[in-house]
CSV table of C-alpha atoms in Angstrom, one decimal:
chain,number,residue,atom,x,y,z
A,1472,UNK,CA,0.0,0.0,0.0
A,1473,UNK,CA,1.0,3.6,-1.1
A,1474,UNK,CA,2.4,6.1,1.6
A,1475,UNK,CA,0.9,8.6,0.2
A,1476,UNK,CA,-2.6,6.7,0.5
A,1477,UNK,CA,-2.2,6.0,3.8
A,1478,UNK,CA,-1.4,9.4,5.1
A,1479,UNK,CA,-4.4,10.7,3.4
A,1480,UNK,CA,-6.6,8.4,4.8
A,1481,UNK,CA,-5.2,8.7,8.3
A,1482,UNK,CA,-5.8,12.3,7.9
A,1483,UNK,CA,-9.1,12.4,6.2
A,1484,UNK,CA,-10.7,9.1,8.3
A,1485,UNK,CA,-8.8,9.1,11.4
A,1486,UNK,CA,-8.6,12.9,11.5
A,1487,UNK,CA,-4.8,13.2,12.3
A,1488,UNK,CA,-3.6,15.9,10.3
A,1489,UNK,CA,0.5,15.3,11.2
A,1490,UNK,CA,1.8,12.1,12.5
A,1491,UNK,CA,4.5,12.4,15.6
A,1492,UNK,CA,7.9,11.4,16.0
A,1493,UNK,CA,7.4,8.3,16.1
A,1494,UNK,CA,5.1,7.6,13.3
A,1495,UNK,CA,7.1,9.2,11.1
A,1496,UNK,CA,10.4,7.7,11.7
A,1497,UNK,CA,8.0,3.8,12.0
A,1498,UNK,CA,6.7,5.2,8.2
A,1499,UNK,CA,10.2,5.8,6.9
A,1500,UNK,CA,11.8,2.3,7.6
A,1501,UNK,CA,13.0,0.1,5.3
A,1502,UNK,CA,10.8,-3.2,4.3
A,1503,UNK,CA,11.0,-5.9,4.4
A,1504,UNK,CA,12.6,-5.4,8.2
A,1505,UNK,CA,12.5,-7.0,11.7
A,1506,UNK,CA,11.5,-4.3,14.0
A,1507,UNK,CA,11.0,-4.3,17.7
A,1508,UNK,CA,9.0,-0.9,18.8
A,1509,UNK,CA,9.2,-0.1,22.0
A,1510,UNK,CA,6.9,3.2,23.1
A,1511,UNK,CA,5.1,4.5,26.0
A,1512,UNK,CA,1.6,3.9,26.3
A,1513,UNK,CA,-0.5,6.2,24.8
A,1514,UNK,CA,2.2,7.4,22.7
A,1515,UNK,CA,0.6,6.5,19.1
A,1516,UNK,CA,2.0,3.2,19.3
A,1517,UNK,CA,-0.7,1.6,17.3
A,1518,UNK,CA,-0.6,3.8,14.7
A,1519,UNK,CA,3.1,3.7,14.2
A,1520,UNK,CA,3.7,0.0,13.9
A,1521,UNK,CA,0.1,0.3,11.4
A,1522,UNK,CA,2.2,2.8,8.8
A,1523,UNK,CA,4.8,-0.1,8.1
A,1524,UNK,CA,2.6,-2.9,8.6
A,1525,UNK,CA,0.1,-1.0,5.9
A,1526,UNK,CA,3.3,0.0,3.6
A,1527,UNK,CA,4.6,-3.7,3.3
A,1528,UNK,CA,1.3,-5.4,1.9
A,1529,UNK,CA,0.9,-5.8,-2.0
A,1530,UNK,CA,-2.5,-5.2,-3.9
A,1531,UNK,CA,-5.4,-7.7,-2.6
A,1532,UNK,CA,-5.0,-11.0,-4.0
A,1533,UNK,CA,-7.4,-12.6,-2.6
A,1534,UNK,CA,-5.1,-14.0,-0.2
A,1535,UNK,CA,-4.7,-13.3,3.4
A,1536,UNK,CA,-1.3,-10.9,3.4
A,1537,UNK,CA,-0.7,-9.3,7.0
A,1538,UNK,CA,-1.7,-10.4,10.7
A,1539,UNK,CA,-1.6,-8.7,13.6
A,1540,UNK,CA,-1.8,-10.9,17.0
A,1541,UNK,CA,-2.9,-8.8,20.4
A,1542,UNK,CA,-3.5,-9.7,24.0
A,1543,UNK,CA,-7.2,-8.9,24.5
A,1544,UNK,CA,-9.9,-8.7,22.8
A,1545,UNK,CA,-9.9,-5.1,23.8
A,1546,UNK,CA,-6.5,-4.6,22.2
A,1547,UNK,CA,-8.0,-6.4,18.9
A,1548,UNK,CA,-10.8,-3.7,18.4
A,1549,UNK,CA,-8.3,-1.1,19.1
A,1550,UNK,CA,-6.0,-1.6,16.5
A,1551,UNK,CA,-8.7,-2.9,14.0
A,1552,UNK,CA,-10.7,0.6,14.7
A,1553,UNK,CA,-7.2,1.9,13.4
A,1554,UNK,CA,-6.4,0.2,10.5
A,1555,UNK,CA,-9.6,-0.8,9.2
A,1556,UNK,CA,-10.8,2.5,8.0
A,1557,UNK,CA,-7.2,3.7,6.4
A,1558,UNK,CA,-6.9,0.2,4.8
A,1559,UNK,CA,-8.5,1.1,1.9
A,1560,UNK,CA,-9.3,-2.4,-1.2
A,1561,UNK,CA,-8.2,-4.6,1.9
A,1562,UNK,CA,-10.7,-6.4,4.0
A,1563,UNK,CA,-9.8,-6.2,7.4
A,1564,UNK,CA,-11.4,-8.5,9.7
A,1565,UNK,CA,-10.9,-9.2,13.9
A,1566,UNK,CA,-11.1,-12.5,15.8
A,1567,UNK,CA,-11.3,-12.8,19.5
A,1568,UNK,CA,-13.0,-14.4,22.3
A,1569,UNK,CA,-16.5,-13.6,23.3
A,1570,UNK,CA,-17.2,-12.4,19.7
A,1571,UNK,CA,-19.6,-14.7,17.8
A,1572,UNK,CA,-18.0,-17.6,15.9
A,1573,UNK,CA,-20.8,-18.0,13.3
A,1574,UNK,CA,-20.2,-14.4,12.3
A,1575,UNK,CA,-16.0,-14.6,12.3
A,1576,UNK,CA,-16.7,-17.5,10.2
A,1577,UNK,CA,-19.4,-15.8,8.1
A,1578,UNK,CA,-16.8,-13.4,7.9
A,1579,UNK,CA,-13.9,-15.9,6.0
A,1580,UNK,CA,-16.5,-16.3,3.2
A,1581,UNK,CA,-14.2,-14.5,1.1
A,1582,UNK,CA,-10.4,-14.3,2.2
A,1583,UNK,CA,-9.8,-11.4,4.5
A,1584,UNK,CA,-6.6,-9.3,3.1
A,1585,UNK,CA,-5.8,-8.9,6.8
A,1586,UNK,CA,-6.1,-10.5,10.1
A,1587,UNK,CA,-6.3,-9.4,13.5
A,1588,UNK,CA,-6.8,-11.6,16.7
A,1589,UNK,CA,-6.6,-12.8,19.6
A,1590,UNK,CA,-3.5,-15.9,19.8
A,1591,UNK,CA,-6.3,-18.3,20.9
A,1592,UNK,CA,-9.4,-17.4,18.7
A,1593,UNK,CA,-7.0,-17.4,15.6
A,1594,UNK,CA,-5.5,-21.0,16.2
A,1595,UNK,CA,-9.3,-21.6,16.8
A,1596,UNK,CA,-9.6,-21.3,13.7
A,1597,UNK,CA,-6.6,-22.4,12.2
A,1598,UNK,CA,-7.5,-26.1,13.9
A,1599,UNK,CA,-11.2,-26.0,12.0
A,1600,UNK,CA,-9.2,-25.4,8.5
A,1601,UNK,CA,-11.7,-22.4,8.0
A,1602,UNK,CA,-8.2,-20.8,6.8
A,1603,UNK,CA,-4.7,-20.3,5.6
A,1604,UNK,CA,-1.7,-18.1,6.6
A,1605,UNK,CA,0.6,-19.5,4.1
A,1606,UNK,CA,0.9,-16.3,2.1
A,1607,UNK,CA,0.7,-13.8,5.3
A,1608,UNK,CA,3.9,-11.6,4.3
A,1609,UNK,CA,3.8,-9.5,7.7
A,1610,UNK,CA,3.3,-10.1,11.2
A,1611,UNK,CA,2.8,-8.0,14.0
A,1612,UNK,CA,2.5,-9.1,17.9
A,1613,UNK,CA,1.2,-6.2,19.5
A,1614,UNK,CA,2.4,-6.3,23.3
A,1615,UNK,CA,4.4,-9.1,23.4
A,1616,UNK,CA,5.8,-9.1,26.4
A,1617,UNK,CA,2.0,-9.3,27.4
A,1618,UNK,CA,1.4,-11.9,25.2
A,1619,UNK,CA,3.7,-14.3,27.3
A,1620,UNK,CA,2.5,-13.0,30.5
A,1621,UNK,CA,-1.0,-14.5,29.9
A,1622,UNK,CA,0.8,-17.4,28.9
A,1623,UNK,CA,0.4,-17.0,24.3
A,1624,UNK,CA,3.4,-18.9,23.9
A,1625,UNK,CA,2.5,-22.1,22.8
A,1626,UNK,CA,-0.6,-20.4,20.7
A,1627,UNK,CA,2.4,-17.8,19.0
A,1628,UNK,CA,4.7,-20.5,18.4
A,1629,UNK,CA,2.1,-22.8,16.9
A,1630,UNK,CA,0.9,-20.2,14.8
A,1631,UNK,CA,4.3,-19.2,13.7
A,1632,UNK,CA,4.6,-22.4,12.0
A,1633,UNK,CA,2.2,-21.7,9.2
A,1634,UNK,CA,3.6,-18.7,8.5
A,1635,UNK,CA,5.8,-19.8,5.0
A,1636,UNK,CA,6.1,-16.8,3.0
A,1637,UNK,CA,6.9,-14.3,6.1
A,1638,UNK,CA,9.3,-11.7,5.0
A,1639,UNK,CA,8.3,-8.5,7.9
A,1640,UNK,CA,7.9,-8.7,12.0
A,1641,UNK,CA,7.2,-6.1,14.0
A,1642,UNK,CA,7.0,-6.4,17.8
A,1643,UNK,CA,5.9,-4.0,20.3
A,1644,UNK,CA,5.9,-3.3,23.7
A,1645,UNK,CA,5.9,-0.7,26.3
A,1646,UNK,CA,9.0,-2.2,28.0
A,1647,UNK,CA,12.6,-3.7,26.8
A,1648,UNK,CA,11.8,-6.9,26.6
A,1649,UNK,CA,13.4,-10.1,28.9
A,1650,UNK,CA,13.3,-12.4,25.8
A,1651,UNK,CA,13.1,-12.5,21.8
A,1652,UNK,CA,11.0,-15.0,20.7
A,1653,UNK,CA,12.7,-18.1,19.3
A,1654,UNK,CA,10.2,-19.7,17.0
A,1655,UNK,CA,10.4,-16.7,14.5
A,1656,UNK,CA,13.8,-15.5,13.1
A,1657,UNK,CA,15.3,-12.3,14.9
A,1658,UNK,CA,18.7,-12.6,13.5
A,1659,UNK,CA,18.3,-9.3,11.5
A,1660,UNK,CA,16.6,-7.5,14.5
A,1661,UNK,CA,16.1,-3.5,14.5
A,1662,UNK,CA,15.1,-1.9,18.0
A,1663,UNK,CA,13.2,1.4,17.5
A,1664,UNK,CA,13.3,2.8,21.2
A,1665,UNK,CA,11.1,5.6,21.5
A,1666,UNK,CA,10.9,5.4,25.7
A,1667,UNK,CA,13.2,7.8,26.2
A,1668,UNK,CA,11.8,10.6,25.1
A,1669,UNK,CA,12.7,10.4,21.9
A,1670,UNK,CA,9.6,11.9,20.5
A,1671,UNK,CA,7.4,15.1,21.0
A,1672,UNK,CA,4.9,12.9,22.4
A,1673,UNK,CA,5.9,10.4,24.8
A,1674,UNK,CA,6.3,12.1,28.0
A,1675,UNK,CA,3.9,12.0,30.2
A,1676,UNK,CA,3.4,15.1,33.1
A,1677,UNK,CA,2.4,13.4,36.1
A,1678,UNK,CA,2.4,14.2,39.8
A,1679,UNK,CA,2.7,11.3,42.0
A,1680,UNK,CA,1.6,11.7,45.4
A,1681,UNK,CA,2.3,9.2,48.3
A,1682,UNK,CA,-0.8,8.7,50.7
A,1683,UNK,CA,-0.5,7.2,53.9
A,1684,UNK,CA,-3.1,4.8,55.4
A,1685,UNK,CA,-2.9,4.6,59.5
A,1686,UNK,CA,-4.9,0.9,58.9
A,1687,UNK,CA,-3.6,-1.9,56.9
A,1688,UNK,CA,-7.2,-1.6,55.7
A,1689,UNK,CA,-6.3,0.9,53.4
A,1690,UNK,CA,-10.4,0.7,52.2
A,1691,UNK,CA,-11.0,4.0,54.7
A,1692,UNK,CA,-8.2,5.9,52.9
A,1693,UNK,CA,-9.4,5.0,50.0
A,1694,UNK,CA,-12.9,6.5,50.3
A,1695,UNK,CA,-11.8,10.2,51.3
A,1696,UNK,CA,-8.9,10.2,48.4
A,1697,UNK,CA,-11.8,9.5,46.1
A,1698,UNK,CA,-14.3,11.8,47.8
A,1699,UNK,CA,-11.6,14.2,46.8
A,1700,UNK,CA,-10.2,13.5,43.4
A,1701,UNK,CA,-12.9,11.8,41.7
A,1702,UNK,CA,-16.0,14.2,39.8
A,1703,UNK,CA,-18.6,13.2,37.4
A,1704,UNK,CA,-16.6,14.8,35.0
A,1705,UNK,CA,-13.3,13.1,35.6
A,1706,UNK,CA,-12.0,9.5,35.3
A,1707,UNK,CA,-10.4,8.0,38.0
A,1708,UNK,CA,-8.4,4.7,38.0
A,1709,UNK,CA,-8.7,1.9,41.1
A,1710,UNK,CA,-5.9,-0.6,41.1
A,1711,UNK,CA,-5.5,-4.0,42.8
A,1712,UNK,CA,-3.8,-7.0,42.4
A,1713,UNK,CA,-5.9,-9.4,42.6
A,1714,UNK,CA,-9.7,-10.7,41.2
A,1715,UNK,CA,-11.0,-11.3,44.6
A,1716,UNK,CA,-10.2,-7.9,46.1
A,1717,UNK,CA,-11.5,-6.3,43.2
A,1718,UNK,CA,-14.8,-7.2,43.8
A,1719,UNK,CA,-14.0,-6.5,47.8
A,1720,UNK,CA,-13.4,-2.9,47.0
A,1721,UNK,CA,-16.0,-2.8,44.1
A,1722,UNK,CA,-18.6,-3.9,46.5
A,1723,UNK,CA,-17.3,-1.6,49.4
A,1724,UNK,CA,-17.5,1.4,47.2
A,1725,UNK,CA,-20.6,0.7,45.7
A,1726,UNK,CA,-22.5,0.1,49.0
A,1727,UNK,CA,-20.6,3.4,50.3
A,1728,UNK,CA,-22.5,5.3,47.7
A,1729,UNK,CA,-19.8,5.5,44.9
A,1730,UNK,CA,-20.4,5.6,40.9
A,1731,UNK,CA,-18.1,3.0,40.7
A,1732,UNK,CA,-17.6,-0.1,38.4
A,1733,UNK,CA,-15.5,-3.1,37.9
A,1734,UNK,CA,-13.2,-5.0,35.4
A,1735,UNK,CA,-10.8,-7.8,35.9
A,1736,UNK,CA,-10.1,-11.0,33.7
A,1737,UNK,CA,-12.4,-13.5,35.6
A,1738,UNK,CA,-16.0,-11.3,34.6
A,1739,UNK,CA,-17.9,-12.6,31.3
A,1740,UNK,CA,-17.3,-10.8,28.1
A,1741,UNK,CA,-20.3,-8.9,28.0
A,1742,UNK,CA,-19.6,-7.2,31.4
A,1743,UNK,CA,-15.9,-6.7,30.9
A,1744,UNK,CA,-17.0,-4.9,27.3
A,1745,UNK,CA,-19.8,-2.9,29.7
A,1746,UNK,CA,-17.7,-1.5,32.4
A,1747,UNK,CA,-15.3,-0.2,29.8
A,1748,UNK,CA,-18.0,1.7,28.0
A,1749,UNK,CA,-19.2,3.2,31.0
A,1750,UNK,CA,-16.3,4.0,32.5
A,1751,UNK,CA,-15.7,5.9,29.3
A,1752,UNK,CA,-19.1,7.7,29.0
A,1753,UNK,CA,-19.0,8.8,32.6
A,1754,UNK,CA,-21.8,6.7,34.1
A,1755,UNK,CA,-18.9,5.0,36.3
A,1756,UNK,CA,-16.3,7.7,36.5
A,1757,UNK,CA,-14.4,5.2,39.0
A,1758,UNK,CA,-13.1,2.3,37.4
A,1759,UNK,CA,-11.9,-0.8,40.1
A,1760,UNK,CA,-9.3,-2.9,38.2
A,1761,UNK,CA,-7.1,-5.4,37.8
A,1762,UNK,CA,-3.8,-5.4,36.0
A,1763,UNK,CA,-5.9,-6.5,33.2
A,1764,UNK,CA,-7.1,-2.7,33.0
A,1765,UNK,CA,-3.2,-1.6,33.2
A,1766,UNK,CA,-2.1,-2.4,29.3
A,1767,UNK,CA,-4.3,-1.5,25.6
A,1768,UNK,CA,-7.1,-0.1,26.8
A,1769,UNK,CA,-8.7,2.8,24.5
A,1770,UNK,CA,-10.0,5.4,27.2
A,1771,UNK,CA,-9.4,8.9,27.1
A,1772,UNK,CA,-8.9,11.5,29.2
A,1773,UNK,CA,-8.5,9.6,32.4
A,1774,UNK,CA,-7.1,12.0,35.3
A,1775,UNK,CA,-6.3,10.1,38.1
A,1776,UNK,CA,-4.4,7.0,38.9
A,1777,UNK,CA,-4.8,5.3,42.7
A,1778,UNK,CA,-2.5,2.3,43.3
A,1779,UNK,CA,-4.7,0.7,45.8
A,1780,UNK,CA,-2.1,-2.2,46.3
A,1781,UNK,CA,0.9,-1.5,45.2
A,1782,UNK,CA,2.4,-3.0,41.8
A,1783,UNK,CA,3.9,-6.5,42.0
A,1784,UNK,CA,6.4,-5.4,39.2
A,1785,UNK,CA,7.9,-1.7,37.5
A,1786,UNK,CA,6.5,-2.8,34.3
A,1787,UNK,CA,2.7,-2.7,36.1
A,1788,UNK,CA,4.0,0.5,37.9
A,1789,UNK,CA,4.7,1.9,34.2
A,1790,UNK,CA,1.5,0.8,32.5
A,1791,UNK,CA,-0.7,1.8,35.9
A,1792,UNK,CA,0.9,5.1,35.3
A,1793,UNK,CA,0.5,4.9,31.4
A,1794,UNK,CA,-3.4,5.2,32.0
A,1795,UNK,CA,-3.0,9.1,33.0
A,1796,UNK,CA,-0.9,11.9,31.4
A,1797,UNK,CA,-1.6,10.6,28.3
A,1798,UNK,CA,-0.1,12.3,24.9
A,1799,UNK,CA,1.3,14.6,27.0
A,1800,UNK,CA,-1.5,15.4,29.3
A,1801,UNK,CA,-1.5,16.0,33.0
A,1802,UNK,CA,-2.4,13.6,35.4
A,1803,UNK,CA,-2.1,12.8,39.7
A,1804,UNK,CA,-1.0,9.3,40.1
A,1805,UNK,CA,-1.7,8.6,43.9
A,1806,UNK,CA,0.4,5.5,45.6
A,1807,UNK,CA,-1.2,4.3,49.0
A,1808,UNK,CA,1.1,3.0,51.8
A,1809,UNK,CA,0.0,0.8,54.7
A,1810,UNK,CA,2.8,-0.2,57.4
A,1811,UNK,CA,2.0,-3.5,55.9
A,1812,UNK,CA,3.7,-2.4,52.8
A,1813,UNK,CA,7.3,-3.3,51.5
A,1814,UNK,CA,7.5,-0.6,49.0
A,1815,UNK,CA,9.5,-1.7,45.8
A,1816,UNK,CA,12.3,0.5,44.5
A,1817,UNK,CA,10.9,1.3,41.4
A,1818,UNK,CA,7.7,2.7,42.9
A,1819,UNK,CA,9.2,6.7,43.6
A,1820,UNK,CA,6.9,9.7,45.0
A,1821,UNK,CA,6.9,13.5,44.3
A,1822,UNK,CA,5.7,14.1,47.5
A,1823,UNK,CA,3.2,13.5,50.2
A,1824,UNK,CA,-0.6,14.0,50.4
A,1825,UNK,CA,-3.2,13.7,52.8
A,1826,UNK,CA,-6.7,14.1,51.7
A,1827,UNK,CA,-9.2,16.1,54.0
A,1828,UNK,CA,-11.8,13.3,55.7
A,1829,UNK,CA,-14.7,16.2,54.8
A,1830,UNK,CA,-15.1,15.7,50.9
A,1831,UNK,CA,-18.5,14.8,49.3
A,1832,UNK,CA,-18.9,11.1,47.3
A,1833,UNK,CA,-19.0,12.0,44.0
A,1834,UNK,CA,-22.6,11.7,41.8
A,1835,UNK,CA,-22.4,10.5,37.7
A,1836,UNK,CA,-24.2,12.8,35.8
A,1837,UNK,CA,-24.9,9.7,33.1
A,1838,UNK,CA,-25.9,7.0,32.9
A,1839,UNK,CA,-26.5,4.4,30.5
A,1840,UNK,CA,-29.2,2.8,27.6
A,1841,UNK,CA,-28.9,-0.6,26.0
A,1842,UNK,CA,-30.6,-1.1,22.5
A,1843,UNK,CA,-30.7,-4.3,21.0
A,1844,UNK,CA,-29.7,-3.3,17.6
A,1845,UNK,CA,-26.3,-2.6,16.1
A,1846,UNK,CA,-24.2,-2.5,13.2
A,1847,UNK,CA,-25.4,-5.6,11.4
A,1848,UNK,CA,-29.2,-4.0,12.2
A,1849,UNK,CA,-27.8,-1.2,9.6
A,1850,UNK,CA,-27.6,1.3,12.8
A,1851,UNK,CA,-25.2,4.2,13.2
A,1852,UNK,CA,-24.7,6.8,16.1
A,1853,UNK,CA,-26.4,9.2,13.7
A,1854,UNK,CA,-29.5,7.0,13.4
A,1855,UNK,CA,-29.6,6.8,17.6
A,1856,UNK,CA,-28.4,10.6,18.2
A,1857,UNK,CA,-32.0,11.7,16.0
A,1858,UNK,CA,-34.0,8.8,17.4
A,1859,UNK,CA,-33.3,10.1,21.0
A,1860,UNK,CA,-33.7,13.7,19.7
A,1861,UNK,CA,-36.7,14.0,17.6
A,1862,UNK,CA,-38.8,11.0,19.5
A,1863,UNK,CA,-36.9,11.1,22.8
A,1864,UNK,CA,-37.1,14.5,23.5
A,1865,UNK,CA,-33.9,15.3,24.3
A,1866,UNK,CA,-31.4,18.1,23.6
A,1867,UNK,CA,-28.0,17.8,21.6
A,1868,UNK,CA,-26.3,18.0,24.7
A,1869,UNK,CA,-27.7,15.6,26.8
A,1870,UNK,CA,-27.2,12.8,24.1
A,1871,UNK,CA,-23.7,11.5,24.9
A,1872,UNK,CA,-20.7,9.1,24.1
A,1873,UNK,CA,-22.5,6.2,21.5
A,1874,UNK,CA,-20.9,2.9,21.3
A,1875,UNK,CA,-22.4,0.6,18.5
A,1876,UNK,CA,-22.0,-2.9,18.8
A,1877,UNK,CA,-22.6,-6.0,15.8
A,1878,UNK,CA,-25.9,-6.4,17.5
A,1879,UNK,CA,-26.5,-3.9,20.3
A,1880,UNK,CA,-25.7,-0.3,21.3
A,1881,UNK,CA,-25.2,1.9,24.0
A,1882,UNK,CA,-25.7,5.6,24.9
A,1883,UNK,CA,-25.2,7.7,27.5
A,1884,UNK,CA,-28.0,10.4,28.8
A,1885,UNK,CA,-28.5,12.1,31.5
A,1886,UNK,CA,-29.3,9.9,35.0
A,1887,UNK,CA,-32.3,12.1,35.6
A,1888,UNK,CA,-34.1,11.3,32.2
A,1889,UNK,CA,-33.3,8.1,31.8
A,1890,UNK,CA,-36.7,6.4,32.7
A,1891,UNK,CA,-38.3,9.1,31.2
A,1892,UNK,CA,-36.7,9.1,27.7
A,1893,UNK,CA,-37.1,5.4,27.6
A,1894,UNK,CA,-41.2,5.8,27.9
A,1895,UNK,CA,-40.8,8.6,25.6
A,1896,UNK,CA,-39.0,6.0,22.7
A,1897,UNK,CA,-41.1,3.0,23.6
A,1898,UNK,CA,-44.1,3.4,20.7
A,1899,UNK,CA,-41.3,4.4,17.9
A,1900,UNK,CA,-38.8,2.3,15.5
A,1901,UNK,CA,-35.5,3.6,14.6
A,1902,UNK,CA,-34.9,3.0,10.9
A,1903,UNK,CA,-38.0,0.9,10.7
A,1904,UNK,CA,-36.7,-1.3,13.6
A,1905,UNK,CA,-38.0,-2.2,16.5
A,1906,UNK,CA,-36.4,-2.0,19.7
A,1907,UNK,CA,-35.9,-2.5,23.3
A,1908,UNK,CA,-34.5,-0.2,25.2
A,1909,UNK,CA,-33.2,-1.0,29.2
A,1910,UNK,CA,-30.7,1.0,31.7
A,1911,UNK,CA,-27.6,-0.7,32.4
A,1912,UNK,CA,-26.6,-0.9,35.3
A,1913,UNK,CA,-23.3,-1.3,37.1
């Protein structure tokens, strides 16, 4: 694919009218190549390794030509919202758990141009023979030091043996990585470190702010440091290392009054894909996570960090902090210490902060509407903005962040109208549909 293409479309789909630093020195390599990216989170990453990736594909041939492997599922739709609409004449498709199989294999009808998955989901079907990667010219794996944290190895290496015709790798990561992997050839290996700020980009602004807890309980601590960083109009980060005291904190917060919600690797698809959505539309403006929430997740704007239990390793201390002061944004990055704590080296403090015990919880000005309708129903945000405005009564302004689905979407409106704008839309049909609308809740 044509540079010159590419940039256009980045600038006239993606709206970015001047790639960074980065991007541009990822564009200029030299292909075929075998690259290893390593960037900050939230630095443009995935659009970097995508100009390369994008440049070394030939015309569609009806064969499938480059492959990008990912983590999560969230990851997957990440970089496929990327690439997809600047990969103009190439079908694009994504694979990954929770997504519907019959569909992904509706989808392999005719040959996708490119790939991108999930490890597992793509050897899924690789085993069913629904495919070939025989002529796949270029790989990428997309956080690969991830990758063999939740244990890809096998799936990569497996994988990696049908690849015949493989003439480009790109890896990525956030972090230098412990180990290259040994099932694809890295004899000619090119390291493109941008983690030091090497581009006008990368550098976060953060204040980190050490908070002490007088109880090993740090839950009480907790509370007033959110009673005073956390807003309806701000995003604020909870993290903890492990499932179980996820849901403890989740469930502490929640009956305490807080807008908060939950996400960590042992929930179902569906309410790992909900949280994130209304985390990002404001209905939960507190997010409680696991290290699951730490690495490729697409949310914006989010202003504080809170290290609830303190980070088992400095790469989870980077990618917590990677969350906030992102592109170059500000953000507060808050560390709480019990005397229970042995705090790692690599965890280091601006300064001490004590939050007043007097602060107000918090109130989400959203909150969220399901429709069961989506993409394959032919609906766009458009179609649900002027459903909820012309029959829903509501103003331009109190229709926020749309997320459309294959077969459902989600809105955000104001929590005060919410019953009453669903009554309002109940005898109508959006774009000759009919639909049921409900209130999600946390």
């Amino acid at each position: 694919m044509e540079l010159n293409l590419i940039t256009h479309n980045i600038k006239s789909r993606l709206g970015i009218a001047e790639l960074n630093d980065m991007q541009k020195a990822a564009a200029a390599e030299k292909l075929p190549a075998t690259l290893l990216m390593l960037a900050p989170t939230g630095s443009g990453k995935t659009l970097a390794f995508a100009l390369p990736f994008l440049r070394s594909l030939r015309h569609p041939d009806g064969k499938v030509q480059g492959l990008v492997l990912a983590p999560s599922r969230e990851l997957v739709l990440q970089i496929f919202n990327i690439i997809r609409p600047i990969a103009t004449d190439y079908k694009t498709v994504a694979f990954y758990g929770g997504h519907a199989m019959s569909e992904e294999v509706n989808s392999l009808s005719v040959t996708p141009d490119i790939i991108i998955a999930t490890p597992g989901r793509l050897l899924d079907h690789i085993q069913r023979g629904q495919l070939s990667l025989y002529d796949v010219s270029t790989l990428v794996v997309d956080e690969y030091d991830k990758c063999l944290e939740l244990g890809f190895h096998d799936e990569m290496r497996r994988i990696s043996g049908r690849l015949k015709s493989l003439r480009t790798v790109i890896l990525t990561s956030a972090t230098k990585l412990s180990e290259l992997p040994e099932f694809l050839d890295m004899s000619a290996l090119k390291t493109l470190d941008f983690t030091k700020g090497k581009t006008d980009t990368a550098v976060p602004k953060l204040d980190i702010k050490r908070v002490e807890s007088p109880a090993r309980d740090k839950i009480d601590t907790l509370e007033a440091l959110l009673r005073t960083v956390a807003s309806s109009d701000t995003k604020t980060l909870v993290f903890v290392n492990h499932r179980e005291s996820a849901e403890r904190v989740f469930n502490l917060l929640k009956k305490a009054g807080f807008p908060a919600g939950l996400y960590h690797g042992g929930l179902e698809q569906l309410d790992r894909e909900r949280a994130l959505l209304m985390f990002n539309n404001g209905s939960t403006p507190i997010l409680v996570s696991t290290d699951l929430g730490a690495r490729g997740l697409d949310i914006a704007d989010v202003k504080s960090v809170i290290h609830y239990h303190l980070p088992l390793t400095a790469e989870n201390w980077t990618h917590r902090n990677g969350r906030t002061g992102r592109m170059g944004a500000e953000g507060d990055v808050y560390v709480i210490v019990s005397e229970a704590d042995n705090v790692p080296e690599f965890v280091t403090t601006d300064h001490d902060y004590m939050p007043p015990t007097d602060g107000e919880i918090p109130e989400s000005k959203w909150t969220t509407l399901h429709l069961n309708a989506g993409k394959k129903e032919k609906i766009s945000r458009g179609d649900i903005a002027g459903f909820l405005i012309q029959k829903g009564g509501l103003g331009k302004d109190e229709v926020g962040v749309i997320d459309v689905k294959d077969h459902s979407s989600y809105v955000a409106v104001p929590r005060g109208k919410a019953r009453d704008t669903i009554k309002a839309l109940e005898p109508y049909k959006i774009k000759n549909t009919r639909v049921r609308i409900t209130q999600v809740r946390p």
